[in-house]
Coordinates of C-alpha atoms and ligand atoms in Angstrom, one line a residue:
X3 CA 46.1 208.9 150.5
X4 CA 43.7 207.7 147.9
X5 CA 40.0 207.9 149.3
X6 CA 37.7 204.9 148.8
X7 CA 35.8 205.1 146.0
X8 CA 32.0 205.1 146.9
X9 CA 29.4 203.5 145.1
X10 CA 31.6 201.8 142.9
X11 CA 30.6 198.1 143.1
X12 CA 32.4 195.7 144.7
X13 CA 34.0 193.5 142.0
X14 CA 35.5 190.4 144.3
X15 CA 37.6 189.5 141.0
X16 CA 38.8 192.1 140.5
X17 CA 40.3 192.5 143.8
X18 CA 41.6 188.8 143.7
X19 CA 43.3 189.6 140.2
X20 CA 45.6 192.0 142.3
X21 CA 46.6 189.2 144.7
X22 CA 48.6 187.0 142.7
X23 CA 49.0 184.2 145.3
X24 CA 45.3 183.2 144.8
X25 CA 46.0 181.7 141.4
X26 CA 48.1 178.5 142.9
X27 CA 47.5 175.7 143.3
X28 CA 48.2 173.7 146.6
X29 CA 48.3 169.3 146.7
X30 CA 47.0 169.7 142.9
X31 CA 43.9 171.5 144.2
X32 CA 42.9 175.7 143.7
X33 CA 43.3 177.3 146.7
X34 CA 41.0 178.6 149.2
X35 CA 42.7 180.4 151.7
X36 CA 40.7 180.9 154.9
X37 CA 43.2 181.6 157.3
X38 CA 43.1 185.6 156.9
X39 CA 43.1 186.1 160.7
X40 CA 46.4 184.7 161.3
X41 CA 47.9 186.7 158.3
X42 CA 46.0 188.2 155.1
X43 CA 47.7 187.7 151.8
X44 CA 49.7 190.7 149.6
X45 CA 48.4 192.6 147.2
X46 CA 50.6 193.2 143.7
X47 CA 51.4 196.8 144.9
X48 CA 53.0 196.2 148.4
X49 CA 55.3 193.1 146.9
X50 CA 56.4 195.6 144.7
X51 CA 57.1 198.6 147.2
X52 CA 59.0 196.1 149.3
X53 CA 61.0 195.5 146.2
X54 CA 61.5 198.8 145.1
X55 CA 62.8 200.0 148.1
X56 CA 65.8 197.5 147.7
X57 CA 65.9 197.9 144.7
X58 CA 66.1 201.9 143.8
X59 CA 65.9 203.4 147.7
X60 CA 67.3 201.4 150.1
X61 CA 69.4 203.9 153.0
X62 CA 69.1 204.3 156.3
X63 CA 66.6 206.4 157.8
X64 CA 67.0 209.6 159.8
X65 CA 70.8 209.3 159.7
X66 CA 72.4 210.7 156.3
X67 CA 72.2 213.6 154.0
X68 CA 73.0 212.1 151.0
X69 CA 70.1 211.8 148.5
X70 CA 68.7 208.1 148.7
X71 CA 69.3 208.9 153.2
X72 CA 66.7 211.4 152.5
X73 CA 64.2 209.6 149.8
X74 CA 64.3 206.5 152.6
X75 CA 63.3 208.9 155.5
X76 CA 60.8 210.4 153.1
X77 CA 59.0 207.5 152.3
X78 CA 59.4 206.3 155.7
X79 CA 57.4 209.6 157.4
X80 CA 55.0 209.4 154.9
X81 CA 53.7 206.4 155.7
X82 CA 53.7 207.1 159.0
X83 CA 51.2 210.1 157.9
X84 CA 49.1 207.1 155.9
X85 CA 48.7 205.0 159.4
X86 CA 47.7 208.2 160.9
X87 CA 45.1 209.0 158.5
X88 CA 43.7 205.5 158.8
X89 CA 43.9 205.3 162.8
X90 CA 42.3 209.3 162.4
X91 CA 45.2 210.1 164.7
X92 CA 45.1 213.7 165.1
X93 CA 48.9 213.7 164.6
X94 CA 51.6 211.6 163.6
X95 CA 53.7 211.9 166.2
X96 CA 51.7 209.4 168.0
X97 CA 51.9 206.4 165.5
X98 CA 55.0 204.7 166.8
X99 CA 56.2 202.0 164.3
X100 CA 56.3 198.6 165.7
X101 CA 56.9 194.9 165.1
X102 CA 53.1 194.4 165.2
X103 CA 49.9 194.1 167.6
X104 CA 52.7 191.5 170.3
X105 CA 55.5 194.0 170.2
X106 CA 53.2 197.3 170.3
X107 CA 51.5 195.5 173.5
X108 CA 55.0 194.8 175.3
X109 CA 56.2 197.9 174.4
X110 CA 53.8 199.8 176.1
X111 CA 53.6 197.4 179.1
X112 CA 57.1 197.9 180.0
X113 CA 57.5 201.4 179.3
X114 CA 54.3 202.3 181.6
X115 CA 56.5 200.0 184.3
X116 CA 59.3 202.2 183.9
X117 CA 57.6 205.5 184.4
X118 CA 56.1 203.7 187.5
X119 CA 52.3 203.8 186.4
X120 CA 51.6 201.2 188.9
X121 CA 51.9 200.4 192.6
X122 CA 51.6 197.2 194.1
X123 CA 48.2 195.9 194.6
X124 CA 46.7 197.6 191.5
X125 CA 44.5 195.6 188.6
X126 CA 44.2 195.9 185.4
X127 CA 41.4 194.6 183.3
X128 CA 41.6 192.4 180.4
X129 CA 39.0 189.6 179.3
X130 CA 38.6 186.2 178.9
X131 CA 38.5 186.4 175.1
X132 CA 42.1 188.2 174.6
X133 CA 45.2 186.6 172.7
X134 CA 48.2 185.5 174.6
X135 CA 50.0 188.5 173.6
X136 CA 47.4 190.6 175.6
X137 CA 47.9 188.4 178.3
X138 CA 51.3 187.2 178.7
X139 CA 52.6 190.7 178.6
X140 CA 50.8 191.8 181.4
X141 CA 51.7 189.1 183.6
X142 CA 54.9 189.3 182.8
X143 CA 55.2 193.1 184.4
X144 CA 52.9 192.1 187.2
X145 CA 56.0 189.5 188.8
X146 CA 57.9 192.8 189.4
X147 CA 55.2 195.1 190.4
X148 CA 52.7 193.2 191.8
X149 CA 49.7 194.3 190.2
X150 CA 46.8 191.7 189.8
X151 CA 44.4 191.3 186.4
X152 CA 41.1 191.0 186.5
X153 CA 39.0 189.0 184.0
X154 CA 35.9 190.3 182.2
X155 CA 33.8 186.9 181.9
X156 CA 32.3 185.8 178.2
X157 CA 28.8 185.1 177.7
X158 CA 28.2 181.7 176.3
X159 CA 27.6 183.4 172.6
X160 CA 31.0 185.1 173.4
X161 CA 30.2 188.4 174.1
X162 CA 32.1 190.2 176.7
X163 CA 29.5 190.5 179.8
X164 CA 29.4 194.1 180.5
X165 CA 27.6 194.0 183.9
X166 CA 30.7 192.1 184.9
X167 CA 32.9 194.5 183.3
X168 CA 31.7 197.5 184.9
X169 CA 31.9 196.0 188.5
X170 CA 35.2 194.9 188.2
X171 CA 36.5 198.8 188.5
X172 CA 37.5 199.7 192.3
X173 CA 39.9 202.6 193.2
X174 CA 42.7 199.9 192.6
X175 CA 41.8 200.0 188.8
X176 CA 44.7 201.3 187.0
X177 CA 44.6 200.3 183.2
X178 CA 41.7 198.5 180.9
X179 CA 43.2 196.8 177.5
X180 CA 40.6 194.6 175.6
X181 CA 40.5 193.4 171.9
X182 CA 38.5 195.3 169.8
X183 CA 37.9 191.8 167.2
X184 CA 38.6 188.0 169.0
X185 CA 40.7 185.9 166.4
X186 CA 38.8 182.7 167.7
X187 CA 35.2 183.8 168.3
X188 CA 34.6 186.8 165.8
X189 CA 33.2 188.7 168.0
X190 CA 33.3 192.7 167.5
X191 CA 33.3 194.1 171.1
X192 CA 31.8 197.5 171.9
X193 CA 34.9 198.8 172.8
X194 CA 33.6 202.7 172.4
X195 CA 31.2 201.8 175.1
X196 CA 34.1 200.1 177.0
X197 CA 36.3 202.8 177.2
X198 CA 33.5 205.5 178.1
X199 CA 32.9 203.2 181.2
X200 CA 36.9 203.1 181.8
X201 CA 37.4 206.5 181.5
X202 CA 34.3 207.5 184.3
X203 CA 37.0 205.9 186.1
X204 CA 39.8 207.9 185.4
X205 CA 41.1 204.8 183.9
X206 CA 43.3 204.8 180.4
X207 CA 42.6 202.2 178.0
X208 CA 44.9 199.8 175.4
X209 CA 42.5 198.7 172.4
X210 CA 44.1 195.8 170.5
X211 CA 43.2 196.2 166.7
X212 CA 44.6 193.6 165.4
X213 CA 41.7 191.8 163.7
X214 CA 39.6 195.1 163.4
X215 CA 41.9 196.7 160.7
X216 CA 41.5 194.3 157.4
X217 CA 37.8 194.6 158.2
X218 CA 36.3 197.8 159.0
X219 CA 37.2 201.5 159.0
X220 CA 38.8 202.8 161.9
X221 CA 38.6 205.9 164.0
X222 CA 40.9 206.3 167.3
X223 CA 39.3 209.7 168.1
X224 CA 35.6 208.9 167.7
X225 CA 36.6 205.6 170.3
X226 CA 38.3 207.7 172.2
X227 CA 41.2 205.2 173.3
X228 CA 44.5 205.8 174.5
X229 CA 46.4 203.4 172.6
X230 CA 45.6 200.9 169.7
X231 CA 47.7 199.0 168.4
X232 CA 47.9 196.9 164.9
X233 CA 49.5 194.5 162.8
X234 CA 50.6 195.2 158.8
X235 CA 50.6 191.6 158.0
X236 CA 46.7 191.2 158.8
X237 CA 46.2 194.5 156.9
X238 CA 47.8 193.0 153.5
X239 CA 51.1 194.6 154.5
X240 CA 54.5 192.7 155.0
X241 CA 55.4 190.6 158.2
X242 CA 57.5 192.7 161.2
X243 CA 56.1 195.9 160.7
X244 CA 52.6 197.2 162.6
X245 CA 51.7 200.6 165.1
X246 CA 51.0 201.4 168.2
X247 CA 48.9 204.2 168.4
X248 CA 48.8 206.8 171.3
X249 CA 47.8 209.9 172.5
X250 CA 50.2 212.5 172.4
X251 CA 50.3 213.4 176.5
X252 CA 50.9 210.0 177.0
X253 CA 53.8 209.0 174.8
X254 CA 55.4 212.3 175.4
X255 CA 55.7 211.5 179.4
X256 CA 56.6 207.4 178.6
X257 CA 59.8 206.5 179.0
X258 CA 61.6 204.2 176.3
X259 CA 61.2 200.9 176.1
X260 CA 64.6 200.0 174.1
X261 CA 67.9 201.8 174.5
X262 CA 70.2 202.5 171.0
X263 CA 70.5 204.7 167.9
X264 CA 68.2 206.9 166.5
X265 CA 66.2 207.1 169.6
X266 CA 68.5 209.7 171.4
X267 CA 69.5 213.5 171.7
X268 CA 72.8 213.4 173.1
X269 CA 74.7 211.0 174.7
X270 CA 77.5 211.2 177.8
X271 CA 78.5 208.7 179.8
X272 CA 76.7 210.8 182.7
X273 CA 73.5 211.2 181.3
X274 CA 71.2 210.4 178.3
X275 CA 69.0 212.4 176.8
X276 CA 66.2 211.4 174.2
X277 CA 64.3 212.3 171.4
X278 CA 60.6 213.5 171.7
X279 CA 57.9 210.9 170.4
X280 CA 57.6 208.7 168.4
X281 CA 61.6 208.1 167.6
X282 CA 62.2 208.1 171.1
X283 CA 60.1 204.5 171.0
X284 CA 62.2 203.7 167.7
X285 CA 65.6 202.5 168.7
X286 CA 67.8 201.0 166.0
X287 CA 66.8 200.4 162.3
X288 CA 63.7 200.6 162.0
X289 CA 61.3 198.0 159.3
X290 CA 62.1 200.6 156.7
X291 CA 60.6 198.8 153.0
X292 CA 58.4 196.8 155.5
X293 CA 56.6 200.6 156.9
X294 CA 57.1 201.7 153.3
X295 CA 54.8 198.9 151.8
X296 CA 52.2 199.1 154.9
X297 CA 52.0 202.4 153.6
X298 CA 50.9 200.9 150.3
X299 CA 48.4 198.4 152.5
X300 CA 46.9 201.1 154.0
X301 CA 46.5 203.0 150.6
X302 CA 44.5 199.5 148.5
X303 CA 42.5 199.9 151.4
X304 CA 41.1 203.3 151.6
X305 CA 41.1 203.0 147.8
X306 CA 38.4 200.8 148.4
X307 CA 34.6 201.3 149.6
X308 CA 35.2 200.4 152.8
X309 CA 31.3 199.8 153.0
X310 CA 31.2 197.7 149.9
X311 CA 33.8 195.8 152.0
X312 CA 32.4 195.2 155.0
X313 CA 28.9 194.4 153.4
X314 CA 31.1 191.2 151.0
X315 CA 32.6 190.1 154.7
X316 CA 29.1 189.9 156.7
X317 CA 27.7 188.0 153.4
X318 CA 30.4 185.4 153.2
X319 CA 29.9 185.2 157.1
X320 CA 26.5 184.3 156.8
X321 CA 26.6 181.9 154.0
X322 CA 29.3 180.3 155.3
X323 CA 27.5 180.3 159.1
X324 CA 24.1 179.2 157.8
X325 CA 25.9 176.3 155.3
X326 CA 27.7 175.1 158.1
X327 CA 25.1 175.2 160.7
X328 CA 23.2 172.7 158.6
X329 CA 25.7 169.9 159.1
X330 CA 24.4 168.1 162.5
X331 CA 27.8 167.2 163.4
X332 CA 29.0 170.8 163.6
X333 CA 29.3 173.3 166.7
X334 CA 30.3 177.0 166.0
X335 CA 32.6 178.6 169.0
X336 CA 31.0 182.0 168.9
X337 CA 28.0 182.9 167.9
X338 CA 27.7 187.1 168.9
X339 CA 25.4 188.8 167.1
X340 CA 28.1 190.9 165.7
X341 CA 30.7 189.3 164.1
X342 CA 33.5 189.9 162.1
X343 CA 34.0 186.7 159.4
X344 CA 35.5 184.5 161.4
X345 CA 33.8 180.9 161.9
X346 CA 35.6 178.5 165.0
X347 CA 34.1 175.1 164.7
X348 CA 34.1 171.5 166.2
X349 CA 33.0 168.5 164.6
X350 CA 31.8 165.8 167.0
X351 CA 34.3 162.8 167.0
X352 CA 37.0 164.1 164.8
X353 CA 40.1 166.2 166.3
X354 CA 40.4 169.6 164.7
X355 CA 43.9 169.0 163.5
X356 CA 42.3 165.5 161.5
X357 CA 39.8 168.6 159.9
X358 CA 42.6 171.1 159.0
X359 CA 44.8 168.4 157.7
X360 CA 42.3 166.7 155.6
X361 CA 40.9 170.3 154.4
X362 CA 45.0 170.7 153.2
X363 CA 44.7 167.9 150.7
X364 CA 41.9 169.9 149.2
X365 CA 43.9 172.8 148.9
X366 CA 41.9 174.5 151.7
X367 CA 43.9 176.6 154.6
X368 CA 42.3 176.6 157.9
X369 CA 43.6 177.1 161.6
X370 CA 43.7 174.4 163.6
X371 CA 44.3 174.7 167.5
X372 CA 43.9 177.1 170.2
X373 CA 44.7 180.2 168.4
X374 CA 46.6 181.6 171.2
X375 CA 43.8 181.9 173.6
X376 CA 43.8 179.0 175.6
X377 CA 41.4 181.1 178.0
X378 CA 39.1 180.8 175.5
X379 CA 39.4 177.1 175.2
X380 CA 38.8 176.1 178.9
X381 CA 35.6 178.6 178.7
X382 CA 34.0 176.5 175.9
X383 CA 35.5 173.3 177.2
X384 CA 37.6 172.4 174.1
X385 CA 41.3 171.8 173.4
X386 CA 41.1 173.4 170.3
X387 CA 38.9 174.3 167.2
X388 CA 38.8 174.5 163.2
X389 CA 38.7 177.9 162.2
X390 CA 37.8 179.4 158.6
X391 CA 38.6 183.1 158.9
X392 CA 37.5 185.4 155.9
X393 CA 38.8 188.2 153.9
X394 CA 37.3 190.5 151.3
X395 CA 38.6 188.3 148.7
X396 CA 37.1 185.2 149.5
X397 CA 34.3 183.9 147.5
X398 CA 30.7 181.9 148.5
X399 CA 32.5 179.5 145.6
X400 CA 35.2 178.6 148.0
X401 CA 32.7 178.7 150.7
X402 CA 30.8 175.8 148.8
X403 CA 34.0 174.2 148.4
X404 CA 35.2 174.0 152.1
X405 CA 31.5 172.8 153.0
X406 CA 31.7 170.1 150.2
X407 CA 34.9 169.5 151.8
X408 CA 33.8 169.1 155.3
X409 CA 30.7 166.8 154.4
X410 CA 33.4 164.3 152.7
X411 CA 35.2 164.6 155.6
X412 CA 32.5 164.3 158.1
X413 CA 31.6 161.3 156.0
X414 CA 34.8 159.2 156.0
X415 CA 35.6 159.3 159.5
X416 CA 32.3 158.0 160.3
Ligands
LIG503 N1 45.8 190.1 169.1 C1 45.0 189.4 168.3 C2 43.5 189.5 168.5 C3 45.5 188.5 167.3 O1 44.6 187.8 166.6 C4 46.9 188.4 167.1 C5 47.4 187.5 166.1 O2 46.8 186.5 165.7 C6 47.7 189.2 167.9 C7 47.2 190.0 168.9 C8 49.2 189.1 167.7 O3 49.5 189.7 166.5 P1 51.0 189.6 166.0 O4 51.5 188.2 166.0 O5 50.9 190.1 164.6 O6 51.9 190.5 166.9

């Protein structure tokens, strides 16, 4: 993998020049697209891999021994060696490929069912600021094994309150899984700090990376977590394809979680056995181009000064955060001092979805709604928000635009 290039300056046109969906035009307007944490946009290089698989490599993986069988699987375990190196796995054999963050999450849920982690009466932790698919999950186990969660409480910045979270462990605490970034507040959670305090308590812990990866660099050993688990598509990979990251003695003792090829030994009607980890956790076809071309993600992104990065995010944040802030009508839905660029907003007297549909005749894409975290929403006493979510290609031009944008609007439904 390519390393990131430090010290080279961070030329935002540059980068947008490689992500040719920027250049078009939406309702006759240029686009701004500010809805990065529900999916980033693709970069030149990863359109292409996904069509030169199909084009000069598509086979099935793991199966044949014919040459392009072989070039597939190839390309396939190698990008399984590029997540590792950007999780800092120590191997990869513990990057299992997954539909993303939602199926990495219910994967892991069912298969810890299965192997009978937990007894009835025992709690897990998750917080008030998680996404349905760290919720629902959970809940969904919990009807068959009768295990309870407990909810770490927000602050009214957003912050996860850690007093709270540290007295919600008892001897019934079995598992902790938090989100490392919330997609509605911003907020970056100290989840190294988190999982210390879980693991005093002999407790394993699930980090949910999905809007941690786009953003900043990543490092599963340093945070010491037992499973993470990402998306592609909000890493400027393809749709359908994402990890679940976990340590080895884990995965090795977890059962399955779907039964079919690829995923077995040897098969009788007596008795199954499976393959060792990950492929055991892969049943079927796999994503193959889709793996291939997160591959590709992962590699623009460690080509890149990740610090450069990060530093172009928290400016855009704070442009955007102090422009906005200066309209009276506006409340932001999050305000941690740490933040990833994410900005969740209300507008006294107009309904968010008026906001996100009048900012789509600009050309502007925002989110409108409850992001999938309801929670959230009864905490703050809203049914919903505008969100403008940032990635490193955005510009303060389009920041200036969307505010223009929002003062017109503010304007004409008063
Ligand atoms: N977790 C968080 C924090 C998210 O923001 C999202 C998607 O928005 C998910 C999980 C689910 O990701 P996916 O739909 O890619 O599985």
């Amino acid at each position: 993998m390519e390393t990131g290039e430090k010290g080279v300056k961070f030329d935002v046109q540059k980068i947008r020049e490689q992500f040719p969906i920027l250049n078009r035009e939406v309702n006759g307007k240029q686009l701004v697209y500010f809805d990065n944490a529900a999916t980033t946009q693709k970069p030149q290089r990863v359109i292409d891999a996904v069509k030169n698989y199909y084009e000069f490599e598509n086979a099935n993986v793991h199966r044949g021994i014919h040459y392009l069988s072989e070039l597939a699987t190839d390309k396939y375990e190698d990008s399984r060696v590029k997540v590792q190196k950007f999780l800092n796995a120590k191997e990869s054999s513990e990057i299992v490929f997954t539909r993303g963050t939602t199926e990495g999450i219910n994967l892991l849920s069912v298969s810890l069912c299965r192997d009978d982690f937990f007894k009835e009466g025992d709690e897990i932790i998750i917080s008030n600021m998680e996404h349905h698919s760290n919720i629902v999950p959970w809940q969904l186990i919990a009807k068959r094994t009768g295990i309870k969660l407990k909810v770490v409480p927000i602050t009214d910045a957003g912050e996860l309150d850690f007093d709270a979270y540290k007295n919600l462990f008892s001897s019934k605490t079995k598992f902790v899984s938090l989100v490392h970034v919330s997609n509605t507040l911003g907020t970056i959670n100290p989840v190294k700090e988190a999982i210390k305090i879980a693991h005093e308590n002999d407790v394993p812990v699930l980090i949910d990376g999905a809007q941690a990866t786009a953003h900043f660099p990543l490092d599963v050993q340093d945070l010491d977590c037992d499973f993470y688990v990402f998306s592609g598509h909000k890493t400027f990979g393809p749709t359908g394809i994402g990890a679940l990251y976990g340590k080895k003695e884990f995965l090795e003792k977890l059962p399955p979680y779907q039964g079919g090829g690829e995923m077995i030994r040897d098969v009788t009607f007596e008795k199954t056995t499976y393959e060792g980890t990950p492929l055991k956790f892969e049943a079927g076809t796999p994503n193959i181009a889709g793996s291939i071309a997160l591959g590709e993600a992962l590699d623009f992104l460690s080509g890149l000064d990740r610090e450069e990065v990060e530093t172009h995010e928290n400016e855009l944040l704070k442009y955007a955060t102090q422009k906005i802030s200066e309209i009276k009508k506006v409340r932001i839905i999050g305000t941690a001092p740490n933040k990833s660029a994410v900005i969740s907003f209300v507008v006294d007297g107009i309904h968010h979805y008026d906001i996100g549909t009048m900012m789509d005749t600009y050309g502007i894409a925002l989110r409108t709604g409850h992001h999938c975290t309801q929670p959230i929403m009864a905490r703050y006493g809203v049914t919903g928000t505008a969100r403008a979510s940032f990635a490193l290609y955005n510009t303060k031009e389009e920041i200036d635009n969307f505010i223009d944008a929002l003062n017109k609007i503010i304007k004409m439904f008063s």
